Amino acid sequence: MSFLPCLSDDLSDESKTKIESLLTNIKTNFSDALKKHRDVHASISKFKKSVDKTFVDDTSNVASYFTTDTNNVPSHNATFDPPPNSPLYKTADSMTEDELFSAVIIEELIRNGHGSVATKLAKEVGFSEEDIGLKQFREVGAMVVALKNGDLNPAKNWLAASAETLGPKAKQLEYVLAKLEFLMEVQKHANDPAGVIACLHKIVPYAPDFPADFEHVMGSLVFLGQSLENTPYSDLSLKSPTKGTDASASTGCAWDHFGSAGGVSLPLLPLVSLCDTEEDATAAAGAEGDMCPMEGEASPNAFVRAAHLFGTVACAQLSLSSIDPLRTAFASGLRVLPKLHKLQRAFAWLTNYAPGNSDGTHTLPISIDLDTLAHRHNIFHCPVIKEVSTMSNPPVRLNCGHAISRDAFNSLATSERRKIKCPYCPKDTNRDQVMTLYF
């Protein structure tokens, strides 16, 4: 193709040659750009299709994965012992999904000091104060708030009433209170060595049982009359930290958040275990997964640490976690949903080749690696009816040692059959030989 006819006759031959060369380069570059554009356009078109296939707007199928079909639940065998009732809540199996969700929200409100709001919501849902354990929360919350503010009497009263059920922990908690009393008294005798020695009678009896921590407390006397902040003994300080409040709030370590108008609030602290030394406590906290970064922040004082410790033990006495279930469920859900989404895509492929359950759905157990903090209790997944055991459908142990769920046993042990054959092995089991297993 020649461009010369398009050029003016007034141009010199040299100018025409340069223009022709320039136009040729433009044509070549334009062709290359078109080719590259076609390659990019194809990739962009495929990317849109991949996005549509990978991300779905409707997540109802993911939520329905948790829905249990209760229409065909076998009747319970009256010969079994009834499942134990919770000392704090209604049995979760007797709640609807809406009631269970409301119970979690109510507990979240109570734990964060909004007792009045929680009570109002409970009344709207139809729960009584006994159903949500408000009395127990108030008792624990009042003790925790008082201890945080330096009042040891509620903690002493609670410890005296719970000493038998606490077992060996009771003496450890007694030592914590004795240590606080010593630290409070010794501050009054900063310039009186005789007074300091007189205060030792509160803590010396515990020295043989807690030698490392006793040495730690004695070492803090070097700074007697001075602030323990920014020292190796900052955990023994009785003063509120003067820095790090904003930082702790931004990192989620709201260890200075206590009771409000509701009168109930459990602190969220880095977990403080019953250890002899501060290093052991820190290591245990990190192992539990409840450790917030505290670099550059002020350490909680001794009252706050003791308050969290007593709150944690009191929660354990009520079969509660020291961390609220709503936060745990949210953090765990962030890990569960991606795997459930992959499972949903697998089910969409399986429907073309394999039939689903009687209701047309597919279910498969999947393994999710959660933090230690999110672990609550073991569960049993029955291999016969492919369901997770509940309080109303607990696992039962057969004569051979294998276990199935109660409903599975009921479906196998009909009135005409006095014995059933174990699904795992050929051994038979009579009705009166099964035992309910409690996790």
Coordinates of N, CA and C in Angstrom, one line a residue, residues 251-365:
T251 N -7.4 -2.0 69.7 CA -7.0 -3.4 69.4 C -8.1 -4.4 69.9
G252 N -9.1 -4.0 70.5 CA -10.1 -4.9 71.0 C -9.9 -5.4 72.4
C253 N -8.8 -4.9 73.1 CA -8.6 -5.4 74.5 C -9.2 -4.4 75.4
A254 N -10.5 -4.5 75.5 CA -11.3 -3.5 76.4 C -11.2 -4.0 77.8
W255 N -10.0 -4.0 78.4 CA -9.9 -4.5 79.8 C -10.3 -3.5 80.8
D256 N -10.6 -2.2 80.4 CA -11.1 -1.2 81.3 C -12.5 -1.0 81.2
H257 N -13.3 -1.9 80.5 CA -14.7 -1.7 80.4 C -15.4 -2.6 81.4
F258 N -16.1 -1.9 82.3 CA -16.8 -2.6 83.4 C -18.2 -2.2 83.4
G259 N -18.8 -2.3 84.6 CA -20.2 -2.1 84.8 C -20.8 -0.8 84.4
S260 N -22.0 -0.8 83.9 CA -22.7 0.5 83.5 C -24.0 0.5 84.3
A261 N -25.0 1.2 83.8 CA -26.2 1.3 84.5 C -26.9 -0.1 84.7
G262 N -26.6 -1.1 83.9 CA -27.1 -2.4 84.1 C -26.5 -3.1 85.3
G263 N -25.3 -2.7 85.7 CA -24.7 -3.3 86.9 C -24.1 -4.6 86.6
V264 N -24.0 -5.0 85.4 CA -23.4 -6.3 85.1 C -22.4 -6.2 83.9
S265 N -21.2 -6.6 84.1 CA -20.2 -6.6 83.0 C -19.1 -7.4 83.4
L266 N -18.7 -8.3 82.5 CA -17.5 -9.1 82.7 C -16.4 -8.6 81.8
P267 N -15.2 -8.3 82.4 CA -14.1 -7.7 81.6 C -13.5 -8.6 80.6
L268 N -13.1 -8.1 79.5 CA -12.4 -8.8 78.5 C -10.9 -8.5 78.6
L269 N -10.2 -9.4 79.2 CA -8.8 -9.2 79.5 C -8.0 -10.3 78.7
P270 N -6.7 -10.0 78.5 CA -5.8 -11.1 78.2 C -5.9 -12.2 79.3
L271 N -6.1 -13.4 79.0 CA -6.4 -14.5 79.9 C -5.3 -14.6 81.0
V272 N -5.7 -14.4 82.2 CA -4.7 -14.6 83.4 C -5.0 -15.9 84.0
S273 N -4.1 -16.8 83.9 CA -4.3 -18.1 84.5 C -3.7 -18.2 85.9
L274 N -4.0 -19.3 86.6 CA -3.5 -19.5 88.0 C -2.1 -20.0 87.9
C275 N -1.2 -19.2 87.6 CA 0.2 -19.5 87.4 C 1.0 -18.9 88.6
D276 N 2.2 -19.5 88.8 CA 3.1 -19.0 89.9 C 3.8 -17.7 89.5
T277 N 4.1 -17.5 88.2 CA 4.8 -16.3 87.8 C 4.1 -15.6 86.7
E278 N 4.5 -14.4 86.5 CA 3.9 -13.6 85.4 C 4.3 -14.2 84.0
E279 N 5.5 -14.7 83.9 CA 5.9 -15.3 82.6 C 5.0 -16.5 82.3
D280 N 4.7 -17.3 83.3 CA 3.9 -18.5 83.1 C 2.5 -18.1 82.7
A281 N 2.0 -17.0 83.3 CA 0.6 -16.5 83.0 C 0.6 -16.0 81.6
T282 N 1.6 -15.3 81.2 CA 1.6 -14.8 79.8 C 1.7 -15.9 78.8
A283 N 2.5 -16.9 79.1 CA 2.6 -18.1 78.2 C 1.3 -18.8 78.1
A284 N 0.6 -19.0 79.2 CA -0.7 -19.7 79.2 C -1.7 -18.9 78.5
A285 N -1.6 -17.6 78.6 CA -2.6 -16.7 77.9 C -2.4 -16.8 76.4
G286 N -1.1 -16.8 75.9 CA -0.9 -17.0 74.5 C -1.3 -18.3 74.0
A287 N -1.1 -19.4 74.8 CA -1.5 -20.7 74.4 C -3.0 -20.8 74.2
E288 N -3.8 -20.1 75.0 CA -5.2 -20.1 75.0 C -5.7 -19.3 73.8
G289 N -4.9 -18.5 73.2 CA -5.4 -17.7 72.1 C -6.1 -16.5 72.4
D290 N -6.1 -16.1 73.7 CA -6.9 -14.9 74.2 C -5.9 -13.8 74.5
M291 N -4.8 -13.7 73.8 CA -3.8 -12.7 74.2 C -3.8 -11.6 73.2
C292 N -4.1 -10.4 73.7 CA -4.1 -9.2 72.8 C -2.7 -8.6 72.9
P293 N -2.2 -8.1 71.8 CA -0.9 -7.4 71.8 C -0.9 -6.3 72.8
M294 N 0.1 -6.2 73.7 CA 0.2 -5.2 74.7 C 1.5 -4.4 74.6
E295 N 2.2 -4.5 73.4 CA 3.4 -3.8 73.3 C 3.0 -2.3 73.1
G296 N 3.7 -1.4 73.9 CA 3.4 0.0 73.8 C 2.2 0.4 74.6
E297 N 1.6 -0.6 75.4 CA 0.4 -0.3 76.1 C 0.7 -0.5 77.6
A298 N -0.1 0.2 78.5 CA 0.1 0.0 79.9 C -0.5 -1.4 80.3
S299 N 0.2 -2.1 81.2 CA -0.3 -3.4 81.6 C -1.5 -3.2 82.6
P300 N -2.5 -4.0 82.6 CA -3.6 -3.9 83.6 C -3.0 -4.0 85.0
N301 N -3.6 -3.3 85.9 CA -3.1 -3.3 87.3 C -3.5 -4.6 88.0
A302 N -3.1 -4.8 89.2 CA -3.3 -6.0 90.0 C -4.8 -6.2 90.2
F303 N -5.6 -5.2 90.5 CA -7.0 -5.3 90.7 C -7.7 -5.8 89.5
V304 N -7.4 -5.2 88.3 CA -8.0 -5.6 87.1 C -7.7 -7.1 86.7
R305 N -6.4 -7.5 86.9 CA -6.1 -8.8 86.7 C -6.8 -9.8 87.6
A306 N -6.9 -9.5 88.8 CA -7.6 -10.3 89.8 C -9.1 -10.4 89.4
A307 N -9.7 -9.2 89.0 CA -11.1 -9.2 88.6 C -11.4 -10.1 87.5
H308 N -10.5 -10.1 86.5 CA -10.7 -11.0 85.3 C -10.5 -12.4 85.7
L309 N -9.5 -12.7 86.6 CA -9.3 -14.1 87.0 C -10.5 -14.6 87.8
F310 N -11.1 -13.8 88.7 CA -12.3 -14.3 89.4 C -13.5 -14.4 88.5
G311 N -13.6 -13.5 87.6 CA -14.7 -13.6 86.6 C -14.6 -14.8 85.8
T312 N -13.4 -15.2 85.3 CA -13.2 -16.3 84.5 C -13.5 -17.6 85.3
V313 N -13.1 -17.7 86.5 CA -13.4 -18.9 87.4 C -14.9 -19.0 87.7
A314 N -15.5 -17.8 88.0 CA -16.9 -17.8 88.2 C -17.7 -18.2 87.0
C315 N -17.3 -17.8 85.8 CA -18.0 -18.2 84.6 C -17.8 -19.7 84.4
A316 N -16.6 -20.3 84.7 CA -16.5 -21.7 84.6 C -17.4 -22.5 85.6
Q317 N -17.6 -21.9 86.8 CA -18.5 -22.5 87.7 C -20.0 -22.6 87.2
L318 N -20.3 -21.6 86.3 CA -21.6 -21.6 85.7 C -21.7 -22.2 84.3
S319 N -20.6 -22.9 84.0 CA -20.5 -23.6 82.7 C -20.5 -22.6 81.6
L320 N -19.9 -21.4 81.8 CA -19.8 -20.4 80.8 C -18.4 -20.1 80.4
S321 N -18.2 -19.7 79.2 CA -16.9 -19.2 78.7 C -16.6 -17.8 79.2
S322 N -15.3 -17.5 79.4 CA -15.0 -16.1 79.8 C -15.1 -15.2 78.7
I323 N -15.2 -15.7 77.4 CA -15.4 -14.9 76.2 C -16.8 -15.1 75.7
D324 N -17.5 -14.0 75.4 CA -18.9 -14.1 75.0 C -19.1 -14.9 73.7
P325 N -20.2 -15.7 73.6 CA -20.4 -16.6 72.5 C -20.6 -15.9 71.2
L326 N -21.1 -14.7 71.2 CA -21.4 -14.0 70.0 C -20.1 -13.6 69.3
R327 N -19.1 -13.2 70.0 CA -17.8 -12.9 69.4 C -17.1 -14.2 68.9
T328 N -17.2 -15.3 69.7 CA -16.7 -16.5 69.2 C -17.3 -17.0 68.0
A329 N -18.7 -17.0 67.9 CA -19.4 -17.4 66.8 C -19.1 -16.6 65.5
F330 N -18.9 -15.3 65.7 CA -18.6 -14.5 64.5 C -17.2 -14.8 64.0
A331 N -16.2 -14.9 64.9 CA -14.9 -15.2 64.4 C -14.8 -16.6 63.8
S332 N -15.5 -17.6 64.4 CA -15.5 -18.9 63.8 C -16.2 -19.0 62.5
G333 N -17.3 -18.2 62.4 CA -18.0 -18.2 61.1 C -17.2 -17.7 59.9
L334 N -16.3 -16.7 60.2 CA -15.4 -16.2 59.1 C -14.6 -17.4 58.6
R335 N -14.3 -18.4 59.4 CA -13.5 -19.5 58.9 C -14.4 -20.6 58.2
V336 N -15.6 -20.7 58.8 CA -16.5 -21.7 58.3 C -17.1 -21.4 56.9
L337 N -17.5 -20.2 56.7 CA -18.2 -19.9 55.5 C -17.5 -20.2 54.2
P338 N -16.2 -19.9 54.1 CA -15.5 -20.2 52.8 C -15.5 -21.7 52.5
K339 N -15.4 -22.6 53.6 CA -15.4 -24.0 53.3 C -16.9 -24.5 52.9
L340 N -17.9 -23.8 53.6 CA -19.2 -24.2 53.2 C -19.6 -23.7 51.8
H341 N -19.0 -22.6 51.4 CA -19.2 -22.2 50.0 C -18.6 -23.2 49.0
K342 N -17.4 -23.7 49.3 CA -16.8 -24.7 48.4 C -17.7 -26.0 48.4
L343 N -18.2 -26.3 49.6 CA -19.0 -27.5 49.7 C -20.3 -27.3 48.9
Q344 N -20.9 -26.1 48.9 CA -22.1 -25.8 48.1 C -21.8 -26.0 46.6
R345 N -20.7 -25.6 46.2 CA -20.3 -25.8 44.7 C -20.2 -27.3 44.4
A346 N -19.6 -28.0 45.4 CA -19.4 -29.5 45.2 C -20.8 -30.1 45.1
F347 N -21.7 -29.7 46.0 CA -23.1 -30.3 45.9 C -23.8 -30.0 44.6
A348 N -23.5 -28.8 44.1 CA -24.1 -28.4 42.8 C -23.6 -29.3 41.7
W349 N -22.4 -29.8 41.8 CA -21.8 -30.7 40.8 C -22.4 -32.1 41.1
L350 N -22.5 -32.5 42.4 CA -22.9 -33.8 42.7 C -24.4 -34.1 42.3
T351 N -25.2 -33.1 42.3 CA -26.6 -33.3 42.0 C -26.8 -33.9 40.6
N352 N -25.9 -33.7 39.8 CA -26.0 -34.3 38.4 C -25.7 -35.8 38.4
Y353 N -25.1 -36.3 39.4 CA -24.6 -37.7 39.4 C -25.1 -38.5 40.6
A354 N -25.5 -37.9 41.7 CA -25.9 -38.7 42.8 C -27.2 -38.1 43.4
P355 N -28.1 -38.9 43.9 CA -29.3 -38.4 44.5 C -29.0 -37.8 45.9
G356 N -29.7 -36.9 46.4 CA -29.5 -36.3 47.7 C -30.3 -37.0 48.8
N357 N -30.6 -36.3 49.9 CA -31.3 -36.9 51.0 C -32.8 -37.0 50.6
S358 N -33.6 -37.5 51.5 CA -35.0 -37.7 51.2 C -35.7 -36.3 50.9
D359 N -35.2 -35.2 51.4 CA -35.7 -33.9 51.2 C -35.1 -33.2 50.0
G360 N -34.2 -34.0 49.3 CA -33.5 -33.4 48.1 C -32.3 -32.6 48.4
T361 N -31.8 -32.6 49.6 CA -30.6 -31.8 50.0 C -29.4 -32.8 50.2
H362 N -28.2 -32.2 50.2 CA -27.0 -32.9 50.4 C -26.4 -32.3 51.7
T363 N -25.8 -33.2 52.5 CA -25.1 -32.8 53.7 C -23.9 -33.6 53.9
L364 N -22.8 -33.0 54.3 CA -21.6 -33.7 54.6 C -20.9 -33.1 55.7
P365 N -20.3 -33.8 56.6 CA -19.5 -33.2 57.7 C -18.2 -32.7 57.2

